[in-house]
Coordinates of C-alpha atoms and ligand atoms in Angstrom, one line a residue:
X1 CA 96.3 132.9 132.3
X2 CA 94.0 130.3 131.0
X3 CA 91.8 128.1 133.3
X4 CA 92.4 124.5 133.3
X5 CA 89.0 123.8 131.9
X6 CA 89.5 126.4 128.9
X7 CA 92.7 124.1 128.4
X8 CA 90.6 121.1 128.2
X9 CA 88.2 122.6 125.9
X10 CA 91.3 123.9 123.5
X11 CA 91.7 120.0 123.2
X12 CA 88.9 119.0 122.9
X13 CA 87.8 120.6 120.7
X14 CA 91.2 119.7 118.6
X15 CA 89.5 116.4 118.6
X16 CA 85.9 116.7 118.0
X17 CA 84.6 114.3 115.1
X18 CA 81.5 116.7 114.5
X19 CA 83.9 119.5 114.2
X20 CA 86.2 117.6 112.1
X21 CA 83.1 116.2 109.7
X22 CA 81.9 119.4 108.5
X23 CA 85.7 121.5 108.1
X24 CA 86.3 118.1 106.4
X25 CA 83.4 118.6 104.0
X26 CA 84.0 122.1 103.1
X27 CA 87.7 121.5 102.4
X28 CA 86.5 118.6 100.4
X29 CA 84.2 121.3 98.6
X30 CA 87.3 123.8 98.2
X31 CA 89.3 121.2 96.5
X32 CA 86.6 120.3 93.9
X33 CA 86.1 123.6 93.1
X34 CA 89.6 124.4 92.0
X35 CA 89.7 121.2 90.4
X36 CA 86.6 122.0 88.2
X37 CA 88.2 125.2 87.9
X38 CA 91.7 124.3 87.2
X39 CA 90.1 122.1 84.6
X40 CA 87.8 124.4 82.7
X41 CA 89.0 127.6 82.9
X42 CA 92.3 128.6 80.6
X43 CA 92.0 132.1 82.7
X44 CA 92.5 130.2 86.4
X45 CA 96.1 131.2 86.9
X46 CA 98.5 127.6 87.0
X47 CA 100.8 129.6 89.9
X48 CA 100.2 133.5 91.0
X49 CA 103.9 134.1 92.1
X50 CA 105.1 136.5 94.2
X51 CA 108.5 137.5 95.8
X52 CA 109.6 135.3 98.4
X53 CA 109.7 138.7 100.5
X54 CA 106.0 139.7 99.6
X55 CA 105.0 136.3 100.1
X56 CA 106.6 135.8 103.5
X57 CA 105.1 139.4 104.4
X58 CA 101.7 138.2 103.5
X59 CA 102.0 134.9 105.7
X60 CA 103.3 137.1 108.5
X61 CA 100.5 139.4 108.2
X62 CA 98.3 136.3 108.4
X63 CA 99.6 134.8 111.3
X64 CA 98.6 137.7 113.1
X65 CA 95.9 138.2 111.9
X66 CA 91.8 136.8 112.9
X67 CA 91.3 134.4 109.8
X68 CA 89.6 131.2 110.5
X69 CA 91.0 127.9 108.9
X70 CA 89.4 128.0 106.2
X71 CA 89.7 131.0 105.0
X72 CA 93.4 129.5 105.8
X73 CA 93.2 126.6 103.4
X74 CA 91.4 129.3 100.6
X75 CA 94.6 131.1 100.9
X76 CA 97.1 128.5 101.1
X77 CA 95.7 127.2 97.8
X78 CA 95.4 130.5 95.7
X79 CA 99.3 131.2 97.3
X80 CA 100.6 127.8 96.0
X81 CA 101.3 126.4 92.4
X82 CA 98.3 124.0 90.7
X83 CA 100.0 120.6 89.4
X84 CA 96.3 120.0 88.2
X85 CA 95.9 122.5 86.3
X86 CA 96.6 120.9 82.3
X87 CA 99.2 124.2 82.0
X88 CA 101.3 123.1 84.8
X89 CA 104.5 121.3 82.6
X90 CA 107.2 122.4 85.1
X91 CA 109.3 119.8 87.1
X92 CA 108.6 116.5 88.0
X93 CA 106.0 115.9 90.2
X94 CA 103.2 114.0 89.7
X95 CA 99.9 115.0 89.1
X96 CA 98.3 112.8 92.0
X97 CA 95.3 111.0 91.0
X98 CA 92.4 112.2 93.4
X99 CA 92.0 108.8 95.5
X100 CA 95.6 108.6 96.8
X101 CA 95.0 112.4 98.2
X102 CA 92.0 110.7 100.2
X103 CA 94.8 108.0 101.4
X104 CA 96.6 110.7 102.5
X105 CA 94.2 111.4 104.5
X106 CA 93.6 108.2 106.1
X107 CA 97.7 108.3 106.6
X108 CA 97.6 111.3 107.9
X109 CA 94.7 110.5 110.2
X110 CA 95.5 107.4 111.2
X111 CA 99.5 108.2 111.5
X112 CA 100.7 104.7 111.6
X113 CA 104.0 104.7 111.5
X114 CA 104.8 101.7 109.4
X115 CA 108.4 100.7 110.7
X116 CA 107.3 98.2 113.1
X117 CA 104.4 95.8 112.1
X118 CA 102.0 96.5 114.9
X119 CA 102.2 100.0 114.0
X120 CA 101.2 99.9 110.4
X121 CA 99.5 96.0 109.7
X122 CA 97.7 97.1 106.9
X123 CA 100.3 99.5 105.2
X124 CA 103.4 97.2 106.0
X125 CA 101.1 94.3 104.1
X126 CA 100.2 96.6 101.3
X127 CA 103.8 97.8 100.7
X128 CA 104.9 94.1 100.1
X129 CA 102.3 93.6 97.8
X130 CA 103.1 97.3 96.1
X131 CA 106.5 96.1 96.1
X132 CA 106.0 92.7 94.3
X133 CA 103.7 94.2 92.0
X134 CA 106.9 96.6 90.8
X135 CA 109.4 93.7 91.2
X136 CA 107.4 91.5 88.7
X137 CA 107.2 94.6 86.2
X138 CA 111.2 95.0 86.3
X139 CA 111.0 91.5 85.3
X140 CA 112.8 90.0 88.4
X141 CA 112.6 86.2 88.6
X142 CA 114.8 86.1 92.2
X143 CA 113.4 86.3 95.3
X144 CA 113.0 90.2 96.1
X145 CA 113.1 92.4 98.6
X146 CA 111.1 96.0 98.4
X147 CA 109.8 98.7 100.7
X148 CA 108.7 101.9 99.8
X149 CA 110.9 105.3 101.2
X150 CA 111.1 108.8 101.4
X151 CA 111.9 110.3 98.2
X152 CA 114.3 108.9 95.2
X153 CA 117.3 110.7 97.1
X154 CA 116.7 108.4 100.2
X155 CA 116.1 105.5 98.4
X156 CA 119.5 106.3 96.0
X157 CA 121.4 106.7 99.6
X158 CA 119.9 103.3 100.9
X159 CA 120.9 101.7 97.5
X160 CA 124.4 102.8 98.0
X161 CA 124.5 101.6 101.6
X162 CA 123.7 98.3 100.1
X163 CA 126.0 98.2 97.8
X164 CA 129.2 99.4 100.0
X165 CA 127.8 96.8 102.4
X166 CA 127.8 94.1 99.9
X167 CA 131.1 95.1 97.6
X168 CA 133.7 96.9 100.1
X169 CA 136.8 94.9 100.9
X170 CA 136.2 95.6 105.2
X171 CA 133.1 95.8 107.5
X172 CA 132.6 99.4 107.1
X173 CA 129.5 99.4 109.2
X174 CA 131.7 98.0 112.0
X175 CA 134.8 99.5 111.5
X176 CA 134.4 102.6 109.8
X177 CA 136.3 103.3 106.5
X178 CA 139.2 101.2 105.7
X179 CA 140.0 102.0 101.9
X180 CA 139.2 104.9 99.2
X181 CA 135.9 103.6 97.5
X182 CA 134.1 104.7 94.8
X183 CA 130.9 104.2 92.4
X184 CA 131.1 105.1 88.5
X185 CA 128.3 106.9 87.1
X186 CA 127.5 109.3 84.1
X187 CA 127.8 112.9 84.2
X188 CA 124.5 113.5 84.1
X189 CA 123.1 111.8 86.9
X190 CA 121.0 114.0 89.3
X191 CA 122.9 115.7 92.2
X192 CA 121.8 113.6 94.9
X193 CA 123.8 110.3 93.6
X194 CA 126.7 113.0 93.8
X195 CA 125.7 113.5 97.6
X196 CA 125.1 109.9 98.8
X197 CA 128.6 109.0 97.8
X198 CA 130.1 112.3 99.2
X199 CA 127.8 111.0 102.6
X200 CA 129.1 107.3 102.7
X201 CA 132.4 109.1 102.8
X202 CA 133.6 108.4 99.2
X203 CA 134.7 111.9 98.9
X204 CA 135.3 113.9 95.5
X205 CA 137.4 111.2 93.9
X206 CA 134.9 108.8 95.3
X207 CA 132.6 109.9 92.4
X208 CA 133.2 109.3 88.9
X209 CA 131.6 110.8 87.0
X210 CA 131.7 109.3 83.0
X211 CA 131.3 111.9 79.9
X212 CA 127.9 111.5 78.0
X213 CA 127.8 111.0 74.0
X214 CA 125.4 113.4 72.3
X215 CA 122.1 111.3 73.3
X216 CA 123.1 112.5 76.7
X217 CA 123.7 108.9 77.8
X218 CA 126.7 107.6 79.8
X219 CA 129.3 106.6 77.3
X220 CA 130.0 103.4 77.7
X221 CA 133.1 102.7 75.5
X222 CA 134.7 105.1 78.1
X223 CA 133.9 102.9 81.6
X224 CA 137.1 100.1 81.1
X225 CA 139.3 103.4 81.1
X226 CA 137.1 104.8 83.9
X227 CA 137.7 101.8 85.8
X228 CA 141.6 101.4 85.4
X229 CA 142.5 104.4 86.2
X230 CA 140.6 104.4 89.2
X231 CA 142.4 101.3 90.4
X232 CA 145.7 103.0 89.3
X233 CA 144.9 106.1 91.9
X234 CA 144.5 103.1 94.3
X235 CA 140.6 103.4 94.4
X236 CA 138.0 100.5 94.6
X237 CA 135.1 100.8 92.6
X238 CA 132.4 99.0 94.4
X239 CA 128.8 100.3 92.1
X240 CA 128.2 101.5 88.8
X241 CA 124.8 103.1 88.4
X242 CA 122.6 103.5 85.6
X243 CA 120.5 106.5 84.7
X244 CA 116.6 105.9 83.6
X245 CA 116.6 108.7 83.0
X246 CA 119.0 111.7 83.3
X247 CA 117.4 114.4 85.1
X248 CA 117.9 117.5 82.7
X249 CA 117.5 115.7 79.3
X250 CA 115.6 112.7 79.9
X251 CA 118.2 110.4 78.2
X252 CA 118.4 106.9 79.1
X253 CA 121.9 105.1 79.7
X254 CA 121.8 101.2 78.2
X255 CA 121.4 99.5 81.5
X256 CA 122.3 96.3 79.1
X257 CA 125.7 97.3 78.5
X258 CA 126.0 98.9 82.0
X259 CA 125.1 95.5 83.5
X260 CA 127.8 93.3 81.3
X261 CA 129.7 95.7 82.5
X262 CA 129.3 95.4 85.8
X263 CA 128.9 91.6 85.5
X264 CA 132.7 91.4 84.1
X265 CA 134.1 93.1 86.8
X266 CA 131.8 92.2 89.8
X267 CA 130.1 95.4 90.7
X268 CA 126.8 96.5 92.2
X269 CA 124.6 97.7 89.4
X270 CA 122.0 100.3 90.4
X271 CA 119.4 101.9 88.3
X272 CA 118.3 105.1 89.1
X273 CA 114.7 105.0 87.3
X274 CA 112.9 107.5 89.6
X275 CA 111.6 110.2 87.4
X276 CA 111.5 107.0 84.5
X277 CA 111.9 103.9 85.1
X278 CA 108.0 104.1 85.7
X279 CA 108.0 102.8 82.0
X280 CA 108.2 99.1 83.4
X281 CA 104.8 99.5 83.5
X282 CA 104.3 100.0 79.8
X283 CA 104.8 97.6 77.2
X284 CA 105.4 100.4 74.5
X285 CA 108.5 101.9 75.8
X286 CA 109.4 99.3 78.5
X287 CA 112.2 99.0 75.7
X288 CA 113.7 101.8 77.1
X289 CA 114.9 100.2 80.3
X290 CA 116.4 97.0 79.0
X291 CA 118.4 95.3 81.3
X292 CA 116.4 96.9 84.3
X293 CA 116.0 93.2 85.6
X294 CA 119.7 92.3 85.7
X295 CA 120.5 95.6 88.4
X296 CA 121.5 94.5 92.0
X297 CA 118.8 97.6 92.9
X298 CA 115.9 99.8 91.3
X299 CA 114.5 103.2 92.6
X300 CA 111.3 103.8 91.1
X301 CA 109.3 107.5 92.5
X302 CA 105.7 107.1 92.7
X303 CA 105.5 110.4 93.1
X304 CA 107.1 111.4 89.6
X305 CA 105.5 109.4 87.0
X306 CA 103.2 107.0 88.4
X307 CA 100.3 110.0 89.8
X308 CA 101.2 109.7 93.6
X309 CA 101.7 112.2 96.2
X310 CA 105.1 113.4 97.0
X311 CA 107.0 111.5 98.5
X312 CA 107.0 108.1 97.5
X313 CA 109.8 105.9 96.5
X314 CA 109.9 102.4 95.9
X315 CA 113.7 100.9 96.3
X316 CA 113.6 97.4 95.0
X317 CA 116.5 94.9 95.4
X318 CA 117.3 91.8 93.0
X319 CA 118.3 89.6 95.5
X320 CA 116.0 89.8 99.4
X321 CA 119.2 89.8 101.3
X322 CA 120.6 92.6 100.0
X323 CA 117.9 94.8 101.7
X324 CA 118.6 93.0 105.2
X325 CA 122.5 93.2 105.4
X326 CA 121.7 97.4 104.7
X327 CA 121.5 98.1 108.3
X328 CA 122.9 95.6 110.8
X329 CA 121.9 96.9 113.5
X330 CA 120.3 96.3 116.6
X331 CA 116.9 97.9 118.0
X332 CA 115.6 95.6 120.8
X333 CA 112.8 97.8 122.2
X334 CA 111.4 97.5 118.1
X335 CA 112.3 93.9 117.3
X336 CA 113.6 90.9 118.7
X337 CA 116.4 89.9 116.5
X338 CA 118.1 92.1 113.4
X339 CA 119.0 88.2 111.8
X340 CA 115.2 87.2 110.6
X341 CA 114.2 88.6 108.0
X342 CA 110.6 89.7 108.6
X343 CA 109.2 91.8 105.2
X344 CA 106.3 92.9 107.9
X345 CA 109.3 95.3 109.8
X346 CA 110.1 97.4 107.3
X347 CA 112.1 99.8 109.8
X348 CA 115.0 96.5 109.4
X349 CA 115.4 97.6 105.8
X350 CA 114.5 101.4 105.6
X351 CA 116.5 104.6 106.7
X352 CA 113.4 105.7 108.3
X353 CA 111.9 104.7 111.5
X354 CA 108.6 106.4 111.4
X355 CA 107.6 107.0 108.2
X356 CA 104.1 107.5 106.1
X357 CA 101.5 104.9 105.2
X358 CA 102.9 105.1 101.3
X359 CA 101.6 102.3 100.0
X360 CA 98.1 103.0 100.7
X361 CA 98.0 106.0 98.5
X362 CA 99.4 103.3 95.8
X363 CA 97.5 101.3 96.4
X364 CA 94.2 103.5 96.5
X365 CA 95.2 104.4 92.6
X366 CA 95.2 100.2 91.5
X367 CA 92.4 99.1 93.7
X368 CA 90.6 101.7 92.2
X369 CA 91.2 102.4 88.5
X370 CA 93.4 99.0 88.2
X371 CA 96.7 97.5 87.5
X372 CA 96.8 99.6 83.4
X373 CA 96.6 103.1 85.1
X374 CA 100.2 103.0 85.2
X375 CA 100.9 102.2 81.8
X376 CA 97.9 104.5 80.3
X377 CA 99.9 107.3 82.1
X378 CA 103.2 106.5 80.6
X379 CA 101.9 106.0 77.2
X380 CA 100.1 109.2 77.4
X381 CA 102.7 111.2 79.1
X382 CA 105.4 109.8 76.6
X383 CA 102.9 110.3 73.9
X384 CA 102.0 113.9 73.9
X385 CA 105.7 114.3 74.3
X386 CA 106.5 112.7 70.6
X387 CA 103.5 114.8 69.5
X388 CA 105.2 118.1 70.8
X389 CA 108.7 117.8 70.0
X390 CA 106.9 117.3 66.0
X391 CA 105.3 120.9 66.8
X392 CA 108.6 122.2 68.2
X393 CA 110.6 120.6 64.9
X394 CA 107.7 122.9 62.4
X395 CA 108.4 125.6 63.6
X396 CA 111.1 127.4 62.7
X397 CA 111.5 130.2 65.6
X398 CA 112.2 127.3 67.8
X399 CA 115.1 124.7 68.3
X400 CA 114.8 121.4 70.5
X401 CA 118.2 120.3 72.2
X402 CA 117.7 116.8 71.1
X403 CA 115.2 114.4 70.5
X404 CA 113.5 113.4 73.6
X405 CA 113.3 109.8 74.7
X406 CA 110.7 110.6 77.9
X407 CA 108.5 113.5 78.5
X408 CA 111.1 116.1 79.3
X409 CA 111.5 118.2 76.9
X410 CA 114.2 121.0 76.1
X411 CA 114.0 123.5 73.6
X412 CA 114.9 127.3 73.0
X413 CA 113.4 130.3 71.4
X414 CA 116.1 130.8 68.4
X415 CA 114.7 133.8 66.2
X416 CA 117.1 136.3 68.2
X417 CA 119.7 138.7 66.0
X418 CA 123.1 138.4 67.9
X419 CA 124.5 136.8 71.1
X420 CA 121.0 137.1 73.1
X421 CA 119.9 133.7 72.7
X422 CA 120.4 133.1 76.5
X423 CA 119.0 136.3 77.6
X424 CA 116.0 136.2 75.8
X425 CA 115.0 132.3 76.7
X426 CA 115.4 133.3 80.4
X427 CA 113.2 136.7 79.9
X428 CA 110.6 134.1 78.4
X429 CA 110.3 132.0 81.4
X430 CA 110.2 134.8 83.6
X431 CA 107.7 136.3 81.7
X432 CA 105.7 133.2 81.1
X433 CA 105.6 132.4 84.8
X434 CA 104.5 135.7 86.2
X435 CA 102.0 135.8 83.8
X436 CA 100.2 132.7 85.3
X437 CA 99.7 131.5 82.4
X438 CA 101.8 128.2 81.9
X439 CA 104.5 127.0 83.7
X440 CA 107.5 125.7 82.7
X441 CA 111.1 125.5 83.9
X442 CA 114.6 126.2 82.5
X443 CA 118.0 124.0 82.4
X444 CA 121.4 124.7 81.1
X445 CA 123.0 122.1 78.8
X446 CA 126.8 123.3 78.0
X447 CA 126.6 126.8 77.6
X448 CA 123.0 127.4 76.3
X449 CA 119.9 128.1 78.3
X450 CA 116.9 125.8 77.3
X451 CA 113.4 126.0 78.2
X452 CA 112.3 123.1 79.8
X453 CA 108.9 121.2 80.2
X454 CA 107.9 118.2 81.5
X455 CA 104.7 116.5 80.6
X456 CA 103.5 115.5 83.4
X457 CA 99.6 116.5 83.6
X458 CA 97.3 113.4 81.9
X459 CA 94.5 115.7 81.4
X460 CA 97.2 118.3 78.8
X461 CA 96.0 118.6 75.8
X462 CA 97.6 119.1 72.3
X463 CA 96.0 122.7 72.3
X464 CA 97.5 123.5 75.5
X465 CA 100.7 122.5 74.1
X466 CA 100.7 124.8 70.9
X467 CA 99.1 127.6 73.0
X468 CA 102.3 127.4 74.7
X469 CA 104.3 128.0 72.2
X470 CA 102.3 130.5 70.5
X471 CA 102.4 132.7 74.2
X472 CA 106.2 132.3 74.0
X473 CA 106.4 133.5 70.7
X474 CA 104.2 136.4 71.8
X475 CA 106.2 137.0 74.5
X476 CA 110.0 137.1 72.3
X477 CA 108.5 139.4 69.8
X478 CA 107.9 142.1 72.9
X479 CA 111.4 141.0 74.1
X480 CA 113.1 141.2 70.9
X481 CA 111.5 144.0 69.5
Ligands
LIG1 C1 116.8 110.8 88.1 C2 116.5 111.4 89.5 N1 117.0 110.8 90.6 C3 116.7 111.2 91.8 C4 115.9 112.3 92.0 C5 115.6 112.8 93.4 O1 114.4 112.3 93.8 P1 113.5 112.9 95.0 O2 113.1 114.3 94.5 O3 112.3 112.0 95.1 O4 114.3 112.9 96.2 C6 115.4 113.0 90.9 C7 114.5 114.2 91.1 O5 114.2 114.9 90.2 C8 115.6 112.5 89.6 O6 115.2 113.1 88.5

C-alpha cells in the first residue's frame, strides 16, 4: 500500500509547472516535426491503418507496458490519421490552423466552463463577439442571438428545439407532446437532422423527407404537395430546413425559395450550413447561400470549413428571443432568473452546461491572421475543387457524379469491362488507404459507389491532386488486370 506522502507526491507532481514546462516544450517539438514532415515529405504516410483488432492489441500491449508519456504522444501520433498532411482529402474536418491548437491548450488548461459567466468571462465575451461577427456575414439586420456548441448535430437538435418551441400548437416543454409534428426537409440532408426530429419525438412520419432533382438539391416544386398531404394524415408541419450543403454531394438547396416558402405558410426556416455555409465569409460564392439571411436559424461548424478544432459549432438565430424561449427552464444555483436575457450565460441558451472555451480557438485564428482568413480558405478550398473536377472531366478513365458546387467531390474509376464498376472503386479505396498514400473516402449515390474527396487541406496542391488520380489509375490497372 502506498504511503500517504508518496500519495502526495503522485499529485504533486501532476501539478508541477517545471514538469509541465519542459513535457510541454518537447511535445511542442513533436508537433513541429511532423508538421515539417507532413509538409515536405510525399513518403510520410497521411494514415498507417491497421485493424481495429491489431490496433486495440497494440494499445493493450502499451497500457501494460513501461513507456513514458512521451514516447506515449510519439505513438499516439504515428497510430492516428494526419489532417495536415496536403494528401489527407477524406471527410470533413478541418485542417486547424496552428494558433487555435495553442487555444486549445489554454481551454484545456484553464478549463473554464463557459456556461455561467464567472466561469468563462473571457470566452463567454469572445463568443458574442464570434457570434456577431457570423451574424453580420449571414447578412442579418435583426437583433441576434449566437453561442457557439458542440458539433453541427447539437446545434441542428437545439435549432429544432427552437423551432417546436416557437411553431407547435401546445407548450410541449410543459406538457409533453400534444399533436403529431413534423419538419420538411430534402432527402439528402445528413443523418442527424433525421435523429433530432426522431428525438423531439416527431417519430418516422415526423420526418419528411423531399426527393432531390438531379443537382441533388431539394425539389422545390414538390414541397406544396409535401405540405398538404401531411396536413391530410393530420400532421403539423412546424420547420422546413435548408441544406448548405448536402452531406454526400455537396449540393446546395435554394434557401430563397425555401424561405418564400416557408414565409407563405408560416414555418421555421433552418439552414443547415455546417460543412458550407462557411461561404458567408466569401464574397465569390457567398452566392451560393442566398437567402441565408431570411432563415429563423443558421448552423455554421468551425470545425469543417473555417480551420478550427473539432468541435465547434456556431448556432445563430435571426431573431435574440428565439435562442431564450429554447430552454425555459429554471437553474437557481447558476442564475437568478431564466426571464433576462443575459448573452454573458450562455448555459440559458445552450444544451450544454459545461462546455469548452470555443471561441477562443476562433478567435486565436482572426486576431491573428485577420477577419479574410476565412474567405482565403473558402476561395481556395472551392477553388482547387473547380480545378479538379476539370482534371477529372480530361480524363477519360474517370467519371464525376456531377458537377460540384463546394469542395466535395464524387467521382468513379469507369475503364472496367462488365458489371465491376462497384467492386473495383471500393478495391481502390481500400488499396489507396492502406497504402498510406492519400486518403480519401467513398459514398453511394443510387446504386453506384463513388470515390469521394473533400478538399479540405489549404496547403494541397494541384500536383497532389493529379498524383491522386494517377495512383488510382495505377492501382485499377492491377485490379483489373
Ligand atoms: C450538412 C451537415 N450537417 C451536420 C453534420 C453533423 O455535424 P457534426 O459532425 O459537427 O456533428 C454534418 C457532418 O458532416 C454535415 O455535413
Amino acid at each position: 500500500m502506498q504511503s500517504t506522502t508518496s500519495k502526495f507526491d503522485i499529485l504533486e507532481k501532476a501539478y508541477d509547472a517545471s514538469h509541465f514546462r519542459e513535457l510541454g516544450h518537447q511535445v511542442i517539438d513533436l508537433l513541429a516535426d511532423h508538421l515539417e514532415k507532413a509538409h515536405s515529405n510525399s513518403d510520410y504516410p497521411v494514415l498507417s491503418y491497421q485493424n481495429p483488432k491489431d490496433e486495440l492489441a497494440y494499445w493493450e500491449q502499451d497500457f501494460s507496458s513501461e513507456s513514458g508519456i512521451l514516447d506515449v504522444f510519439k505513438n499516439i501520433l504515428e497510430h492516428s490519421i494526419h489532417v495536415h498532411h496536403p494528401r489527407y482529402i477524406g471527410h470533413q474536418v478541418a485542417v486547424p490552423a496552428l494558433v487555435s491548437t495553442l487555444a486549445g491548450l489554454m481551454s484545456d488548461m484553464l478549463s473554464n466552463g463557459t456556461g455561467v459567466y464567472e466561469m468563462g468571462m473571457a470566452a463567454n465575451a469572445i463568443e458574442k463577439i464570434v457570434t456577431d461577427f457570423v451574424a453580420k456575414k449571414i447578412g442579418y439586420k435583426t437583433k441576434t442571438s449566437g453561442f457557439l456548441t458542440s458539433g453541427g448535430t447539437l446545434a441542428n437538435l437545439t435549432a429544432l428545439l427552437a423551432a417546436r418551441k416557437a411553431k407547435a400548437p401546445s407548450a410541449i416543454w410543459e406538457n409533453g407532446h400534444q399533436e403529431k409534428l413534423a419538419v420538411i426537409v430534402s432527402e439528402e440532408a445528413h443523418y442527424c437532422i433525421d435523429r433530432a426530429a426522431r428525438i423531439l419525438g416527431f417519430g418516422s412520419e415526423g420526418i419528411i423527407k423531399v426527393p432531390v432533382d438531379k443537382e441533388f438539391k431539394i425539389n422545390i416544386d414538390l414541397l406544396e404537395e409535401a405540405l398538404d398531404n401531411a396536413k391530410s394524415n393530420g400532421l403539423h408541419v412546424i420547420a422546413v430546413i435548408g441544406c448548405a450543403c448536402s452531406t454526400a454531394t455537396g449540393s446546395y438547396d435554394d434557401l430563397d425559395r425555401l424561405a418564400n416558402f416557408a414565409e407563405q405558410h408560416n414555418l421555421w426556416f433552418h439552414v443547415d450550413g455546417a460543412h458550407g455555409g462557411a461561404v458567408v465569409f466569401s464574397e465569390r460564392y457567398k452566392h451560393l447561400t442566398k437567402g441565408i439571411d431570411r432563415a429563423d436559424s443558421v448552423v455554421i461548424d468551425f470545425h469543417k470549413m473555417l480551420m478550427t478544432p473539432a468541435l465547434n459549432t456556431g448556432l445563430i438565430f435571426k431573431k435574440e428571443e428565439d435562442a431564450y424561449q429554447t430552454f425555459a427552464q429554471k437553474a437557481q444555483y447558476l442564475w437568478d432568473s431564466q426571464h433576462t436575457k443575459e448573452w454573458y450565460n450562455s448555459g440559458k441558451r445552450t444544451f450544454e452546461c459545461t462546455k469548452l472555451m470555443m471561441s477562443i480557438k476562433v478567435y486565436a485564428i482572426l486576431k491573428t491572421h485577420g477577419e479574410k482568413i476565412f474567405e482565403r480558405n473558402v476561395d481556395r478550398l472551392y477553388g482547387l475543387t473547380e480545378v479538379f473536377s476539370k482534371m477529372i472531366r480530361k480524363r477519360p478513365n474517370f467519371k464525376l457524379a456531377l458537377e460540384p458546387e463546394s469542395n466535395i467531390v464524387n467521382f468513379r474509376y469507369i475503364n472496367v469491362r462488365g458489371n465491376n464498376l462497384n467492386k473495383v472503386n471500393n478495391e481502390i479505396r481500400q488499396s489507396l488507404v492502406a497504402s498510406g498514400k492519400f486518403y480519401i473516402v467513398q459514398t453511394t449515390i443510387g446504386e453506384d459507389k463513388y470515390l469521394r474527396t473533400t478538399i479540405m487541406n489549404p496547403l494541397t496542391k494541384e500536383e497532389d491532386l493529379m498524383a491522386l488520380l494517377d495512383e488510382i489509375e495505377c492501382i485499377a490497372e492491377t485490379i483489373v488486370r
